[in-house]
XYZ file of C-alpha atoms in Angstrom:
357
model
C -25.190 85.855 54.009
C -28.836 86.685 53.387
C -29.911 87.308 49.842
C -30.501 90.827 48.744
C -34.152 91.555 48.195
C -35.101 92.574 44.710
C -36.364 96.080 44.438
C -39.925 96.310 43.257
C -40.391 98.095 39.941
C -42.955 100.868 39.742
C -44.218 102.913 36.852
C -42.822 106.394 36.567
C -45.044 109.275 37.602
C -46.824 111.001 34.775
C -47.014 114.773 34.485
C -50.661 114.607 35.510
C -49.820 112.682 38.686
C -47.048 115.112 39.579
C -49.411 118.047 39.120
C -52.069 116.297 41.161
C -49.629 115.735 44.037
C -48.661 119.404 44.037
C -52.295 120.491 43.913
C -53.309 118.257 46.811
C -50.371 119.457 48.887
C -51.254 123.092 48.210
C -54.800 122.267 49.319
C -53.419 121.387 52.750
C -53.425 117.583 52.670
C -50.696 115.680 54.481
C -48.123 113.511 52.727
C -49.876 110.346 53.834
C -53.285 111.588 52.655
C -51.874 112.577 49.264
C -50.114 109.209 48.940
C -53.379 107.359 49.554
C -55.162 109.527 46.969
C -52.617 108.943 44.185
C -51.775 105.357 45.219
C -48.085 106.122 45.726
C -45.588 105.930 48.585
C -45.264 108.834 50.988
C -41.572 109.132 50.078
C -42.511 109.646 46.441
C -44.951 112.398 47.392
C -42.319 114.070 49.578
C -39.752 113.912 46.775
C -42.106 115.512 44.236
C -43.130 118.254 46.669
C -39.509 118.974 47.621
C -38.527 119.201 43.959
C -41.343 121.682 43.356
C -40.566 123.872 46.371
C -36.776 123.846 45.901
C -36.367 123.837 42.113
C -39.809 125.004 40.871
C -40.055 122.140 38.383
C -41.845 118.819 38.101
C -39.949 117.171 35.262
C -37.964 114.073 36.047
C -34.199 114.187 35.752
C -32.630 112.130 33.031
C -31.552 108.698 34.153
C -27.970 107.818 34.905
C -27.991 104.628 32.841
C -25.677 103.817 29.949
C -25.530 106.396 27.200
C -26.559 105.643 23.659
C -23.774 104.432 21.416
C -25.168 106.420 18.502
C -25.607 110.147 18.256
C -28.499 112.005 16.667
C -26.518 112.212 13.438
C -25.892 108.465 13.536
C -29.597 107.861 14.072
C -30.439 109.892 10.974
C -27.874 107.893 9.017
C -29.436 104.661 10.271
C -32.901 105.826 9.255
C -31.629 106.597 5.747
C -30.165 103.112 5.515
C -33.451 101.544 6.607
C -35.466 103.632 4.156
C -33.094 102.792 1.311
C -33.784 99.067 1.724
C -37.178 98.679 3.365
C -36.950 94.885 3.470
C -33.583 94.728 5.268
C -33.715 93.002 8.646
C -32.157 94.411 11.794
C -29.251 91.958 11.476
C -28.593 93.045 7.904
C -28.697 96.696 8.943
C -26.271 95.954 11.778
C -23.839 94.372 9.304
C -24.168 97.320 6.908
C -23.675 99.734 9.802
C -20.500 97.962 10.870
C -19.104 98.128 7.327
C -20.027 101.793 6.846
C -18.886 103.176 10.204
C -16.533 100.560 11.628
C -18.555 100.546 14.871
C -20.250 97.370 16.044
C -23.953 97.743 16.829
C -26.221 94.853 17.802
C -29.526 94.122 16.080
C -31.567 94.945 19.189
C -30.019 98.429 19.316
C -30.890 98.872 15.651
C -34.509 97.985 16.381
C -34.682 100.354 19.342
C -33.269 103.274 17.362
C -35.671 102.689 14.487
C -38.620 102.407 16.880
C -37.644 105.691 18.488
C -37.641 107.250 15.007
C -41.090 105.829 14.194
C -40.026 102.980 11.891
C -41.767 99.711 12.754
C -41.493 96.341 11.055
C -44.906 95.610 9.580
C -46.367 93.143 7.132
C -46.202 94.636 3.622
C -49.149 95.096 1.310
C -49.174 92.828 -1.727
C -50.140 93.887 -5.216
C -49.856 92.702 -8.781
C -47.578 94.660 -11.128
C -49.323 97.323 -13.189
C -47.897 98.403 -16.518
C -48.168 101.908 -17.923
C -51.120 100.834 -20.082
C -52.885 99.355 -17.059
C -52.577 102.629 -15.169
C -53.650 104.650 -18.177
C -56.759 102.543 -18.794
C -57.706 102.541 -15.103
C -57.415 106.316 -14.957
C -59.344 106.710 -18.193
C -62.156 104.498 -16.891
C -62.275 106.390 -13.586
C -62.448 109.770 -15.309
C -65.311 108.561 -17.492
C -67.349 107.375 -14.497
C -66.369 109.848 -11.788
C -69.555 111.914 -12.245
C -71.964 108.974 -12.212
C -74.666 109.235 -9.595
C -77.934 107.413 -10.277
C -76.317 105.271 -12.987
C -74.628 103.101 -10.366
C -78.058 101.901 -9.231
C -78.363 99.953 -12.499
C -74.938 98.268 -12.396
C -74.710 94.607 -11.377
C -71.225 93.704 -10.136
C -70.251 90.038 -10.428
C -67.199 87.955 -9.662
C -65.921 84.530 -8.652
C -64.026 83.776 -5.487
C -62.507 80.733 -3.854
C -62.492 79.861 -0.155
C -59.968 77.291 1.024
C -59.667 75.135 4.111
C -56.672 74.718 6.387
C -54.791 77.812 5.401
C -53.274 80.662 7.334
C -51.906 83.872 5.842
C -48.729 84.178 7.903
C -50.131 86.877 10.172
C -51.242 84.538 12.941
C -49.011 84.825 15.995
C -48.686 82.571 19.044
C -47.453 83.691 22.433
C -44.982 81.237 23.928
C -41.971 81.008 26.163
C -38.513 79.948 25.054
C -38.391 76.225 24.373
C -42.124 75.903 23.621
C -41.781 76.043 19.854
C -42.843 72.414 19.307
C -45.794 72.392 21.688
C -49.004 71.237 19.933
C -50.839 74.434 20.898
C -48.046 76.498 19.310
C -48.146 74.710 15.942
C -50.350 75.512 12.938
C -50.791 72.585 10.583
C -50.425 73.130 6.863
C -51.053 70.638 4.088
C -48.450 70.437 1.347
C -50.865 69.374 -1.377
C -53.667 71.325 -2.972
C -55.975 72.645 -0.307
C -59.626 71.674 -0.738
C -62.102 74.481 -1.002
C -65.079 75.855 -2.886
C -65.362 78.369 -5.698
C -68.463 80.536 -5.702
C -70.014 83.059 -8.060
C -72.201 85.945 -6.987
C -73.510 89.331 -8.059
C -74.712 92.421 -6.216
C -76.794 95.397 -7.264
C -78.383 98.371 -5.544
C -80.323 96.863 -2.584
C -80.318 93.441 -4.230
C -78.053 90.463 -4.636
C -78.082 87.195 -6.524
C -77.832 83.706 -5.145
C -74.414 82.236 -4.521
C -73.537 79.527 -7.025
C -70.985 76.825 -6.391
C -68.595 76.075 -9.237
C -67.033 72.615 -9.132
C -63.795 72.191 -11.043
C -62.259 74.572 -13.546
C -64.512 77.199 -15.093
C -64.436 77.596 -18.871
C -66.580 79.640 -21.222
C -69.111 76.863 -21.909
C -69.588 76.119 -18.220
C -69.796 79.847 -17.516
C -72.774 80.118 -19.853
C -74.412 76.849 -18.846
C -73.949 77.017 -15.053
C -73.798 80.749 -14.285
C -75.265 83.005 -16.962
C -78.305 81.005 -18.038
C -79.640 79.830 -14.652
C -78.810 82.852 -12.492
C -77.133 85.893 -14.076
C -79.521 86.536 -16.981
C -82.740 86.093 -14.917
C -81.273 88.369 -12.263
C -80.484 91.018 -14.900
C -83.929 90.716 -16.484
C -85.546 91.420 -13.121
C -83.768 94.809 -13.005
C -84.923 97.308 -15.647
C -81.994 98.888 -17.460
C -79.417 96.689 -15.725
C -75.762 96.934 -16.757
C -73.650 93.825 -16.160
C -70.083 94.068 -14.877
C -67.524 91.283 -14.973
C -63.744 91.148 -15.019
C -61.586 90.240 -17.991
C -60.971 86.588 -17.147
C -60.786 84.315 -20.187
C -64.097 82.533 -19.547
C -65.791 85.963 -19.461
C -64.300 87.369 -22.676
C -64.538 84.357 -24.977
C -66.314 84.781 -28.319
C -69.076 82.376 -27.380
C -69.780 84.405 -24.238
C -69.864 87.670 -26.185
C -72.298 86.110 -28.663
C -74.468 84.927 -25.789
C -74.595 88.441 -24.305
C -75.508 89.887 -27.704
C -78.309 87.344 -28.163
C -79.690 88.068 -24.697
C -79.288 91.847 -25.213
C -77.203 92.214 -22.059
C -75.526 95.590 -21.695
C -71.952 95.254 -20.408
C -69.927 97.745 -18.411
C -66.404 98.093 -19.859
C -63.864 97.114 -17.231
C -60.114 97.847 -17.163
C -57.705 94.954 -16.744
C -56.102 94.175 -13.373
C -58.758 96.142 -11.488
C -60.518 93.862 -8.997
C -59.979 96.443 -6.259
C -62.349 98.823 -8.061
C -65.311 96.459 -7.712
C -67.419 96.692 -4.526
C -68.147 92.964 -4.598
C -64.684 92.461 -3.120
C -66.159 93.654 0.171
C -68.743 90.866 -0.015
C -66.027 88.236 -0.346
C -64.210 89.818 2.564
C -67.365 89.646 4.696
C -67.861 85.969 3.874
C -64.238 85.155 4.638
C -64.297 86.944 7.989
C -67.572 85.351 9.053
C -66.389 81.895 8.064
C -63.218 82.472 10.056
C -65.179 83.561 13.142
C -67.432 80.497 13.054
C -66.445 78.352 16.061
C -67.711 75.173 14.428
C -64.877 73.291 12.694
C -65.293 72.776 8.955
C -63.989 69.375 7.880
C -64.856 69.230 4.170
C -65.500 71.429 1.166
C -69.172 70.422 1.113
C -69.562 71.545 4.705
C -67.791 74.803 3.911
C -70.214 75.433 1.050
C -73.162 75.005 3.428
C -71.872 77.913 5.540
C -71.135 80.278 2.618
C -74.750 81.394 1.933
C -75.393 81.732 5.675
C -72.419 84.086 5.977
C -74.260 86.577 3.754
C -77.193 86.989 6.127
C -77.083 90.738 6.741
C -76.801 94.022 4.939
C -73.212 93.631 3.799
C -74.262 91.715 0.705
C -75.885 94.732 -0.931
C -74.520 97.717 -2.798
C -75.606 100.903 -1.012
C -73.694 103.387 -3.083
C -71.487 103.787 -6.115
C -67.873 102.659 -5.923
C -66.705 106.198 -6.659
C -66.816 108.718 -3.820
C -65.164 111.988 -4.741
C -61.720 111.439 -6.201
C -61.014 108.200 -4.332
C -61.347 106.124 -7.491
C -58.857 108.363 -9.271
C -56.305 107.733 -6.536
C -56.691 103.953 -6.750
C -55.879 103.810 -10.433
C -52.127 103.736 -9.918
C -51.806 100.888 -7.402
C -53.479 97.544 -6.879
C -53.358 96.618 -3.202
C -54.275 93.128 -2.153
C -56.090 93.324 1.204
C -54.355 91.371 3.919
C -56.322 88.679 5.644
C -56.957 89.010 9.333
C -55.633 86.394 11.721
C -58.278 83.974 12.864
C -58.667 80.866 14.962
C -59.981 78.792 12.065
C -58.191 80.156 8.990
C -60.078 80.305 5.711
C -58.427 81.847 2.721
C -60.020 83.477 -0.297
C -58.128 83.202 -3.583
C -58.983 85.389 -6.533
C -59.403 83.905 -9.969
C -57.186 85.076 -12.792
C -58.111 88.420 -14.287
């Protein structure tokens, strides 16, 4: 007995295509001419035209496939369950659904219903916990500086950042068939020990930026003065009349010896609320460096080689501050949450780790 030929699958006609078929037929074209215009079969054109002339409609009839197990009310109940526990997987929701209703529903059906209702599984945003005092101080700082205009041109924003080798952020995906999980091209290597990398310090001002400094080892207050402030930060501030220096509240920055050094050098500091790295525009500079390092096709094998590429990644306009960090009431809205930007997937992953604040 000969095998039955599989029926070719075609895309359904859109409303535009149906209207185009009707318009071409009303213009006097034959079925074959219309079919060649819309790249469809003549039988499809005849069926659309017959439906229009007999029933005066172009909408497609609902399919005769299996009906949904859940009703509209059940779908709303399922959405409430998913919104109650945002981290619940489709299997967990299926188990909860079976307990609540006594009806078995597979995980794939759960996913389809939630997709139809607009709920997609996405990677969450990460943030550090903010206490009531943190929020209050952030809002107070934002209200004090919301009307600044030309004053931002005198602020020098500074920060440290670390770039690591051989790291991926969990967002990289590989496309594979079943059974190809252990193929070399489908595996991302990860080292269990401490990942080598480089820590850098930098500062940006209005249309200017400092040199990137490499910090080897742990940074304490004495090294902060000896390796960062004296050779680079203070000369950079002295070259800008009326400069105001900004730094976060890390321990090496707020030590007594550092405060005494700033007083002796007559450096004006910008008060900064705790747990507020997202309010500093220099975060965009670190993001630019990380993305450009990730896009570099040349493999980086050591921390020294990675450091050679860091200054080159700043070639461009992204390393400058072109405006104040406050635009309208945006800064007021960011005072209640601290969102850690997610890293983008890349072929050669490089991760940036913030220092403690």
